[in-house]
PDB file of C-alpha atoms in Angstrom:
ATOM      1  CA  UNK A   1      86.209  94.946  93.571  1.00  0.00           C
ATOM      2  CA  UNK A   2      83.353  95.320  90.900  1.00  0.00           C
ATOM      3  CA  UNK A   3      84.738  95.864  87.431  1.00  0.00           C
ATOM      4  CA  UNK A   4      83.190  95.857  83.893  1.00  0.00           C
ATOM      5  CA  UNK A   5      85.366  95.823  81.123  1.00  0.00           C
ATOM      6  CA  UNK A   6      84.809  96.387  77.523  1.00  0.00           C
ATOM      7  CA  UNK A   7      88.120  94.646  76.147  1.00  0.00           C
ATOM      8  CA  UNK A   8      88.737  97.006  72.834  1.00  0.00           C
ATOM      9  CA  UNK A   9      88.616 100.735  73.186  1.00  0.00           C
ATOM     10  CA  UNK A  10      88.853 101.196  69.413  1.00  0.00           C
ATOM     11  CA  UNK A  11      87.452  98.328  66.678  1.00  0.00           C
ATOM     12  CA  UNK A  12      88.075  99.138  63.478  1.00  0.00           C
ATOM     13  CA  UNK A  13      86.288  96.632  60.794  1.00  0.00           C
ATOM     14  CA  UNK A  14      85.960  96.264  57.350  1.00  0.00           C
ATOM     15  CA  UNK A  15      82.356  97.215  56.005  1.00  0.00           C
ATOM     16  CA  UNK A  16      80.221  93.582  55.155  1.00  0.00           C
ATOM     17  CA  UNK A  17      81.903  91.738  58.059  1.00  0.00           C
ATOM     18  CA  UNK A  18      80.990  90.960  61.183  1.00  0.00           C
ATOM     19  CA  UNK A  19      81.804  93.109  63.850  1.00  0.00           C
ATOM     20  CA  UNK A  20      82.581  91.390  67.977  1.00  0.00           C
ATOM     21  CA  UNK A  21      82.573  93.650  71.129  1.00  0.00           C
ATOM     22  CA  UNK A  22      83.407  91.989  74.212  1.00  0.00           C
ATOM     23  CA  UNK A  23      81.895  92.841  77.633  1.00  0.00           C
ATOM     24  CA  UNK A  24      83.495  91.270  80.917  1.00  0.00           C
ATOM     25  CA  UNK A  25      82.576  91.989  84.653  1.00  0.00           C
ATOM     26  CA  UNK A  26      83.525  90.534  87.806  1.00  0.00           C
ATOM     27  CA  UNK A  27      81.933  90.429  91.265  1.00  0.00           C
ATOM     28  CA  UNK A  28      78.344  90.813  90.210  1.00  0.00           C
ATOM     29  CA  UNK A  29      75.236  88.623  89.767  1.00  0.00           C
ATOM     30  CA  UNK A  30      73.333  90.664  86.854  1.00  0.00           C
ATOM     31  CA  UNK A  31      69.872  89.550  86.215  1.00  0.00           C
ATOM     32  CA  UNK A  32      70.282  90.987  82.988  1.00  0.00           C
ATOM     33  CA  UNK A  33      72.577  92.876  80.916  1.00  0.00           C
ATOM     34  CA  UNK A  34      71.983  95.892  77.969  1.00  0.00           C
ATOM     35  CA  UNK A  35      73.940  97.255  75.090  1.00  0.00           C
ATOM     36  CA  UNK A  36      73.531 100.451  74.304  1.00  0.00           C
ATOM     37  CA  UNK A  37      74.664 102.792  71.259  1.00  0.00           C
ATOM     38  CA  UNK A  38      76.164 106.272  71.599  1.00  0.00           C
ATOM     39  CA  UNK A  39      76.854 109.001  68.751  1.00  0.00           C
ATOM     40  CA  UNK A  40      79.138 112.122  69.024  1.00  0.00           C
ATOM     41  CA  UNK A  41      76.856 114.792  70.907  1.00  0.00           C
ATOM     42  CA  UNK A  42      74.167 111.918  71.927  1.00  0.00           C
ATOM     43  CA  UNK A  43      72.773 110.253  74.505  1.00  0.00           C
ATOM     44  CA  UNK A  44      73.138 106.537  74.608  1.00  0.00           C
ATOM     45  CA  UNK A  45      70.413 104.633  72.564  1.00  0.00           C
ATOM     46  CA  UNK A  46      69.065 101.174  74.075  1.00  0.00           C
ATOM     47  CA  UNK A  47      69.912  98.409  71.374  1.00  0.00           C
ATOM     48  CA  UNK A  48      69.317  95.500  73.067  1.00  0.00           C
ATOM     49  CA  UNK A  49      68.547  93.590  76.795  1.00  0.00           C
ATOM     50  CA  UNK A  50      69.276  89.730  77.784  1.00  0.00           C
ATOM     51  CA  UNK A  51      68.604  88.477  80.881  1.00  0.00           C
ATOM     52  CA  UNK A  52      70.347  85.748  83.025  1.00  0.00           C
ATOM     53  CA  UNK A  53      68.262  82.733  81.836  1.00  0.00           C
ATOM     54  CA  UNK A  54      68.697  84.096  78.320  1.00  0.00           C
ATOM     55  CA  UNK A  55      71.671  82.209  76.432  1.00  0.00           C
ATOM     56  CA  UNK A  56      71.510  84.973  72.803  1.00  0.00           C
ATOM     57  CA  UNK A  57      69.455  87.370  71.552  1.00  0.00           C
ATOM     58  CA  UNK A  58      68.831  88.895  67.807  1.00  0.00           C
ATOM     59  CA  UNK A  59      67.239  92.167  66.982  1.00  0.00           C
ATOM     60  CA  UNK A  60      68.050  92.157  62.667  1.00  0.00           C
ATOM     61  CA  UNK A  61      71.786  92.536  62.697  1.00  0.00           C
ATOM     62  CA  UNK A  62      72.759  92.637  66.294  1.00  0.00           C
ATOM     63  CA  UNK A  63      73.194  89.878  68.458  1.00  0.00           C
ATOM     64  CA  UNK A  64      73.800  89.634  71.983  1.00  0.00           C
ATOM     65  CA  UNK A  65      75.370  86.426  73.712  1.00  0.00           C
ATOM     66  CA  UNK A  66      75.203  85.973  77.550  1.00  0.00           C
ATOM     67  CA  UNK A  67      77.672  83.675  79.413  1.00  0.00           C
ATOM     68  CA  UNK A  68      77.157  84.007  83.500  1.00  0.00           C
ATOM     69  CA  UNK A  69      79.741  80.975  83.865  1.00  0.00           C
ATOM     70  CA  UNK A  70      82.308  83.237  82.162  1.00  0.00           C
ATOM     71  CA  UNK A  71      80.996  86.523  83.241  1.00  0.00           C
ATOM     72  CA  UNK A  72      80.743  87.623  79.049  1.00  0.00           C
ATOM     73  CA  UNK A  73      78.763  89.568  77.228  1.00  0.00           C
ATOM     74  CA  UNK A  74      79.361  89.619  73.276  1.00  0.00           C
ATOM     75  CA  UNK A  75      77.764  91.619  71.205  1.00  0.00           C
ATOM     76  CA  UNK A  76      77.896  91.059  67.071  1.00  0.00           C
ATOM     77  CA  UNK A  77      76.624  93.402  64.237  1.00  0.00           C
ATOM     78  CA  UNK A  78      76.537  91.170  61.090  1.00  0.00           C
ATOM     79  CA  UNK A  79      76.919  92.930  57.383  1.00  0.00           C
ATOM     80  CA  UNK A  80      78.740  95.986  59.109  1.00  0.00           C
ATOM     81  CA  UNK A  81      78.044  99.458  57.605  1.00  0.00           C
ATOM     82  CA  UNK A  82      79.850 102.583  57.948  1.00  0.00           C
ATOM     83  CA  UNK A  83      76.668 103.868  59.677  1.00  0.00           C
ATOM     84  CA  UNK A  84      76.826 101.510  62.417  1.00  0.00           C
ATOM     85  CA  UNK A  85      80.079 103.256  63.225  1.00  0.00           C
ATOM     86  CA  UNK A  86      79.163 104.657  67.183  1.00  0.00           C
ATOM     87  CA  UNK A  87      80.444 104.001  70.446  1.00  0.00           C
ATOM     88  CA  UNK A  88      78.848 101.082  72.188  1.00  0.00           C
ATOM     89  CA  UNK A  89      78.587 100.555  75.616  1.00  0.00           C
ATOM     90  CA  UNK A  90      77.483  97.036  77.698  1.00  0.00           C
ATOM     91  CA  UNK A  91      75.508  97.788  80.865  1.00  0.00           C
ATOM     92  CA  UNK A  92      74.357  96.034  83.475  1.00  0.00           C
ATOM     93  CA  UNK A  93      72.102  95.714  86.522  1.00  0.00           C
ATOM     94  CA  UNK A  94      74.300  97.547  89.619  1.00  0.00           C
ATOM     95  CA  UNK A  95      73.262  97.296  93.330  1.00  0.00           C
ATOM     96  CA  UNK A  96      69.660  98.891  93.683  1.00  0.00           C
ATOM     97  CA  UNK A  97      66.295  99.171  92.449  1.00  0.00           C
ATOM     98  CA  UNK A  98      66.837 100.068  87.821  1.00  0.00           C
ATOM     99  CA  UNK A  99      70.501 101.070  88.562  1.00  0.00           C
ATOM    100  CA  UNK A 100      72.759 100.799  85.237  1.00  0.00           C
ATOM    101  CA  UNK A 101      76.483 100.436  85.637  1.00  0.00           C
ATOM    102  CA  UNK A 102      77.899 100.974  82.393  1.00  0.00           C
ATOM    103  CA  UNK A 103      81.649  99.500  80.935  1.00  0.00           C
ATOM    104  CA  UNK A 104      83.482 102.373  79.316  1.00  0.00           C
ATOM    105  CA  UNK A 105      82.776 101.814  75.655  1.00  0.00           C
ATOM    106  CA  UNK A 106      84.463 100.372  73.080  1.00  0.00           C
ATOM    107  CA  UNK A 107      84.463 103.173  69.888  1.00  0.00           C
ATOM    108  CA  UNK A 108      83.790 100.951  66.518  1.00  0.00           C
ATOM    109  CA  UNK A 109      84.466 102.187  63.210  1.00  0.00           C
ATOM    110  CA  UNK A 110      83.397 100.292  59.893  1.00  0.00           C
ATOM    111  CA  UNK A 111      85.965 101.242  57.300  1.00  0.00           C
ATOM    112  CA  UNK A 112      83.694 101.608  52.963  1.00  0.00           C
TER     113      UNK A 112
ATOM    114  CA  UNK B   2      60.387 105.101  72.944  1.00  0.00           C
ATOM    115  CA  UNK B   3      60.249 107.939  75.507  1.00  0.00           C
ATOM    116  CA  UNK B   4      60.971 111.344  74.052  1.00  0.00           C
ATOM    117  CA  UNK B   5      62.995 113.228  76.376  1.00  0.00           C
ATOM    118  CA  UNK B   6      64.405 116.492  76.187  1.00  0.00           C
ATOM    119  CA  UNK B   7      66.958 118.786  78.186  1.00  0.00           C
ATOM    120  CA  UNK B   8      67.877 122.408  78.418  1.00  0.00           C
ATOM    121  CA  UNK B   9      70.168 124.064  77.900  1.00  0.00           C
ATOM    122  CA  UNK B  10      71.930 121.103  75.211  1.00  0.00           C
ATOM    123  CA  UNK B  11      75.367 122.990  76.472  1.00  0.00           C
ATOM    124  CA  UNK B  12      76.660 125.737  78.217  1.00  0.00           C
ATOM    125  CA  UNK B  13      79.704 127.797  79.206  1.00  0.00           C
ATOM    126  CA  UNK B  14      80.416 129.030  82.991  1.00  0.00           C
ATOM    127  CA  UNK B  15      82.107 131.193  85.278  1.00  0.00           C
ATOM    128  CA  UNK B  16      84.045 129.115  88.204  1.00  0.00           C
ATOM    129  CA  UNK B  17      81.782 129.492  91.478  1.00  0.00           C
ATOM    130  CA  UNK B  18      78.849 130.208  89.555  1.00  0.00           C
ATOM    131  CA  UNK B  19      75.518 127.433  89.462  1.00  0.00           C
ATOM    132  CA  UNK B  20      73.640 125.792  86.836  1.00  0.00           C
ATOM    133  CA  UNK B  21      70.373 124.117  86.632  1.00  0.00           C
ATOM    134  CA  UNK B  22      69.883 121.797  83.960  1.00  0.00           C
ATOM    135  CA  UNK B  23      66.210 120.710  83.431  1.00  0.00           C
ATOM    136  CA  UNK B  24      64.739 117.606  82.014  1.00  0.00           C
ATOM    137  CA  UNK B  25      61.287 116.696  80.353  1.00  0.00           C
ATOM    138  CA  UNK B  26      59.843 113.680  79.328  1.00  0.00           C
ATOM    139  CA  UNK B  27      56.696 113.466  77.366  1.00  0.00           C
ATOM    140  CA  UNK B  28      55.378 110.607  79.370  1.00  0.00           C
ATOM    141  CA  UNK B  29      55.477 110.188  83.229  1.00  0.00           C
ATOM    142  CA  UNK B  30      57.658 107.915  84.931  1.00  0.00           C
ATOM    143  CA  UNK B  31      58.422 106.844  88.090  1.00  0.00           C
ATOM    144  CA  UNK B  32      61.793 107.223  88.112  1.00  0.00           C
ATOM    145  CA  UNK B  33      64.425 109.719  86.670  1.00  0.00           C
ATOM    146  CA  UNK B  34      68.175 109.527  86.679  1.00  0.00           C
ATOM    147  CA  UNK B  35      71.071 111.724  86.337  1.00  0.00           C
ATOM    148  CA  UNK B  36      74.576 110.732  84.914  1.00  0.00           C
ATOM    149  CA  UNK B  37      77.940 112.253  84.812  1.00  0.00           C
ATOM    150  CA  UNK B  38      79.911 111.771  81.235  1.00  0.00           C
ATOM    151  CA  UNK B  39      83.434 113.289  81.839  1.00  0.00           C
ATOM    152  CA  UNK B  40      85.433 113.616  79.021  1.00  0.00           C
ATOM    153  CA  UNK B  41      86.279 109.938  77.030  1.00  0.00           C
ATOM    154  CA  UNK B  42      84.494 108.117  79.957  1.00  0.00           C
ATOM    155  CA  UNK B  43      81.611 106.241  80.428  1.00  0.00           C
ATOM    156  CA  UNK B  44      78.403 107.075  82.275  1.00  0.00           C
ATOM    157  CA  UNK B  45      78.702 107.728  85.579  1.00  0.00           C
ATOM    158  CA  UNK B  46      75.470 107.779  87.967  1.00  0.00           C
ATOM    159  CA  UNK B  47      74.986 110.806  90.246  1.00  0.00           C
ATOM    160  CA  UNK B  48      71.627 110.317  91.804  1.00  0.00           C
ATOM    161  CA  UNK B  49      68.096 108.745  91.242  1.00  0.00           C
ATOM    162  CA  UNK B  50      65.188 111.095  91.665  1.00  0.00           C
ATOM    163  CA  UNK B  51      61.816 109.848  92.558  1.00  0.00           C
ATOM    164  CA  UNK B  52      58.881 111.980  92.550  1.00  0.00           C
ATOM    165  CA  UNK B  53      57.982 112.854  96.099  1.00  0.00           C
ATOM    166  CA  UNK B  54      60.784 111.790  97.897  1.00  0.00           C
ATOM    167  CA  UNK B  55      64.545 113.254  97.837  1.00  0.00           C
ATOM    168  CA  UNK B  56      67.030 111.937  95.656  1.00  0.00           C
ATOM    169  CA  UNK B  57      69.086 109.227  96.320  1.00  0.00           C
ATOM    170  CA  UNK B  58      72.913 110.164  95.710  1.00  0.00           C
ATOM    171  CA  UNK B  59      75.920 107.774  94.717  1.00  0.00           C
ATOM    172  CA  UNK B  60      78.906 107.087  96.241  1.00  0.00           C
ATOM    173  CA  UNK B  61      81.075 110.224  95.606  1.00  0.00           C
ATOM    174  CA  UNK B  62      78.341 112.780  94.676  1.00  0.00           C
ATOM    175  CA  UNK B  63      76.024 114.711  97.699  1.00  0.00           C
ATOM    176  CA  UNK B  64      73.231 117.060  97.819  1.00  0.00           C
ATOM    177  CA  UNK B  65      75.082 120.424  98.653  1.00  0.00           C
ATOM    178  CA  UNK B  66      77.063 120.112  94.885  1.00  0.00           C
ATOM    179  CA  UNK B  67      73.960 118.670  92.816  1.00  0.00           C
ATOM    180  CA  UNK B  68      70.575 119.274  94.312  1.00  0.00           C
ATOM    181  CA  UNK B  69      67.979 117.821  92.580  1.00  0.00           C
ATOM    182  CA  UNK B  70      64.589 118.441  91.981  1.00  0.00           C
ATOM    183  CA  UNK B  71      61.128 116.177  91.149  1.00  0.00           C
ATOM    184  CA  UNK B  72      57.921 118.335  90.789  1.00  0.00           C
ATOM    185  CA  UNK B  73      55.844 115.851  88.834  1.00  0.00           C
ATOM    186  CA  UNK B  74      56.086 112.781  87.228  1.00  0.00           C
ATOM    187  CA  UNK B  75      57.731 114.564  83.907  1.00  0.00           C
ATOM    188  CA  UNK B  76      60.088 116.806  85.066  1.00  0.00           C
ATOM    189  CA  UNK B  77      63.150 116.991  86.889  1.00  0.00           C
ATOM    190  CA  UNK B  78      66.222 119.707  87.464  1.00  0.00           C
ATOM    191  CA  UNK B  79      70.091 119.157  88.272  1.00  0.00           C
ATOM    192  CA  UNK B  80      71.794 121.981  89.831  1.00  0.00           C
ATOM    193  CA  UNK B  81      75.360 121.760  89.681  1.00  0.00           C
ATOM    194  CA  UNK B  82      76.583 124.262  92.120  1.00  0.00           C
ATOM    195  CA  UNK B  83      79.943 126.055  92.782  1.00  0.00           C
ATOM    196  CA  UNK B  84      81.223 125.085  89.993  1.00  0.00           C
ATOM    197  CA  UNK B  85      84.908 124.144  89.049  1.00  0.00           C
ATOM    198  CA  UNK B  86      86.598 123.565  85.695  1.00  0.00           C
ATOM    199  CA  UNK B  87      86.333 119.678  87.107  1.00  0.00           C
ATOM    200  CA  UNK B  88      82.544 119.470  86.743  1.00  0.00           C
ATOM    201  CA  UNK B  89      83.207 120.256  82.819  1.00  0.00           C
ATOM    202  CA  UNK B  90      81.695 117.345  81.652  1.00  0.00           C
ATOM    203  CA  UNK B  91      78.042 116.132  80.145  1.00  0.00           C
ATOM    204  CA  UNK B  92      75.075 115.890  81.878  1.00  0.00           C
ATOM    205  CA  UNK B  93      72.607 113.327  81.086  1.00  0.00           C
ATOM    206  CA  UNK B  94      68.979 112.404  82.248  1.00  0.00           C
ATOM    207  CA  UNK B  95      67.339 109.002  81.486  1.00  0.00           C
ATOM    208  CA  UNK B  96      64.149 107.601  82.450  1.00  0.00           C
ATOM    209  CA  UNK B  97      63.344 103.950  83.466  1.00  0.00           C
ATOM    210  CA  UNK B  98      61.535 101.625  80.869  1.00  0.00           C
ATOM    211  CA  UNK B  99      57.833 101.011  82.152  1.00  0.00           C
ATOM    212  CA  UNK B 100      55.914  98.001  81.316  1.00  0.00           C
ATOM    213  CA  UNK B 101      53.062  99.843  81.230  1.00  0.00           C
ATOM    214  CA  UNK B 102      53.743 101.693  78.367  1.00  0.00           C
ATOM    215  CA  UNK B 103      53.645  99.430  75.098  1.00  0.00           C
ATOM    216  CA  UNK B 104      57.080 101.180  73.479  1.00  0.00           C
ATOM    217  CA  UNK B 105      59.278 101.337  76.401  1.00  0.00           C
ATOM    218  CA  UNK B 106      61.041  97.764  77.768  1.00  0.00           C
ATOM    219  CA  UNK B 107      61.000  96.976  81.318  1.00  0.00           C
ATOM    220  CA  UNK B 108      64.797  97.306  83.034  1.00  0.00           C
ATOM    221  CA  UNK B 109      66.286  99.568  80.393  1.00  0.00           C
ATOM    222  CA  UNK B 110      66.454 103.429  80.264  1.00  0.00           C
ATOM    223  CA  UNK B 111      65.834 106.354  77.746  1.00  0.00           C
ATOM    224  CA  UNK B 112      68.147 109.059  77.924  1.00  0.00           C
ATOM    225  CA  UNK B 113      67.827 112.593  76.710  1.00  0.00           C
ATOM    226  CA  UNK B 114      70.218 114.170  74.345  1.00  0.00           C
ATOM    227  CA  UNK B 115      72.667 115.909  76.758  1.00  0.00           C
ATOM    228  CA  UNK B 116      73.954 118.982  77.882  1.00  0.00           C
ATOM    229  CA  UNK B 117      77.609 120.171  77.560  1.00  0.00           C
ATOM    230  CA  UNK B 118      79.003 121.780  80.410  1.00  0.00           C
ATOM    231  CA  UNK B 119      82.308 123.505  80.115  1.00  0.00           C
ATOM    232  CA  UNK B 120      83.416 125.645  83.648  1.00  0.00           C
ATOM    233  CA  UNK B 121      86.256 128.196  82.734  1.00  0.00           C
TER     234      UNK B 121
END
């Protein structure tokens, strides 16, 4: 069956280091695959897109990584603040015409 | 990005009563979307809705319990009817990227803020 897993429901790190969330799927062929940010009471914010010929991505502080052997996403914030404390959620291309399936989250908080 | 905005951003209800939850976006698109976020969960999709056509429902979630409507390219309603302490949950609208618009990226979606649905 189709699964996407984010492997950490809860990451806490220490501010100034980097911070790695982990995105896994099996049984589909994304051409791409997004990262989005959520806050308490928000709707998810669009961080960042890769596509399948794209190996990594940067946008200042976050990168994105894209391994279609192993069926990975990672996603890195670099010099982690406490504001970058959010839930974060990997998405990616389901069956259908702009369709998002999204992973389940993974909650990070970056500890002053 | 898009700027999109939802009413009402929560609400409290009666079991067996209906509510329609409305969507604008300040730019037209082709295509809207409406999620389910139960509880701790992740997004789940509930239909697409395309201006001029009906909606096209997921897996698990028909027209009878969440009719949908698409006037015009920047507005859309979900109706959540009959409702049951189950459908407590938040309801979310996004709206596809365009190319043709300079701020939004192809293949990824803006979603509104929300609204909080709790069924008593």
């Amino acid at each position: 069956s189709q699964k996407i897993e984010q492997n950490s429901e809860a990451l806490n790190i220490q501010e100034g280091k980097t911070a790695t969330l982990t995105c896994n799927y099996t049984n589909y062929s994304p051409a791409y695959l997004q990262w989005y940010r959520q806050d308490p009471g928000r709707g998810p914010v669009f961080l960042l897109l890769i596509r399948e010929n794209e190996k990594e991505k940067r946008k200042e502080r976050l990168k994105v990584t894209f391994d279609t052997t192993l069926k990975q996403s990672l996603f890195h914030i670099t010099a982690s603040q406490p504001a970058d404390s959010a839930t974060y959620l990997c998405a990616l291309e389901g069956q259908g015409a702009q369709k998002l399936v999204f992973g389940q989250g993974t909650r990070l908080t970056i500890n002053p | 990005s898009a700027v999109i905005s939802q009413k009402p951003s929560r609400d409290i209800c009666q079991r067996g009563t209906s509510l329609t939850i409305q969507c604008q976006v300040d730019s037209q698109v082709t295509m809207m979307f409406w999620y389910r976020q139960q509880p701790g969960q992740s997004l789940t999709l509930i239909a697409t809705a395309n201006q001029g056509s009906e909606a096209t429902y997921e897996s698990g979630f028909v027209i009878d319990k969440f009719p949908i409507s698409r006037p015009n390219l920047t507005f859309s309603t979900l109706t959540v009817s009959n409702m049951s302490p189950e459908d407590s949950s938040i309801y979310l609208c996004s709206v596809e990227g365009s190319g043709g618009a300079e701020v939004l990226v192809t293949d990824t979606q803006y979603f509104g803020p929300g609204t909080r649905l709790t069924v008593l």
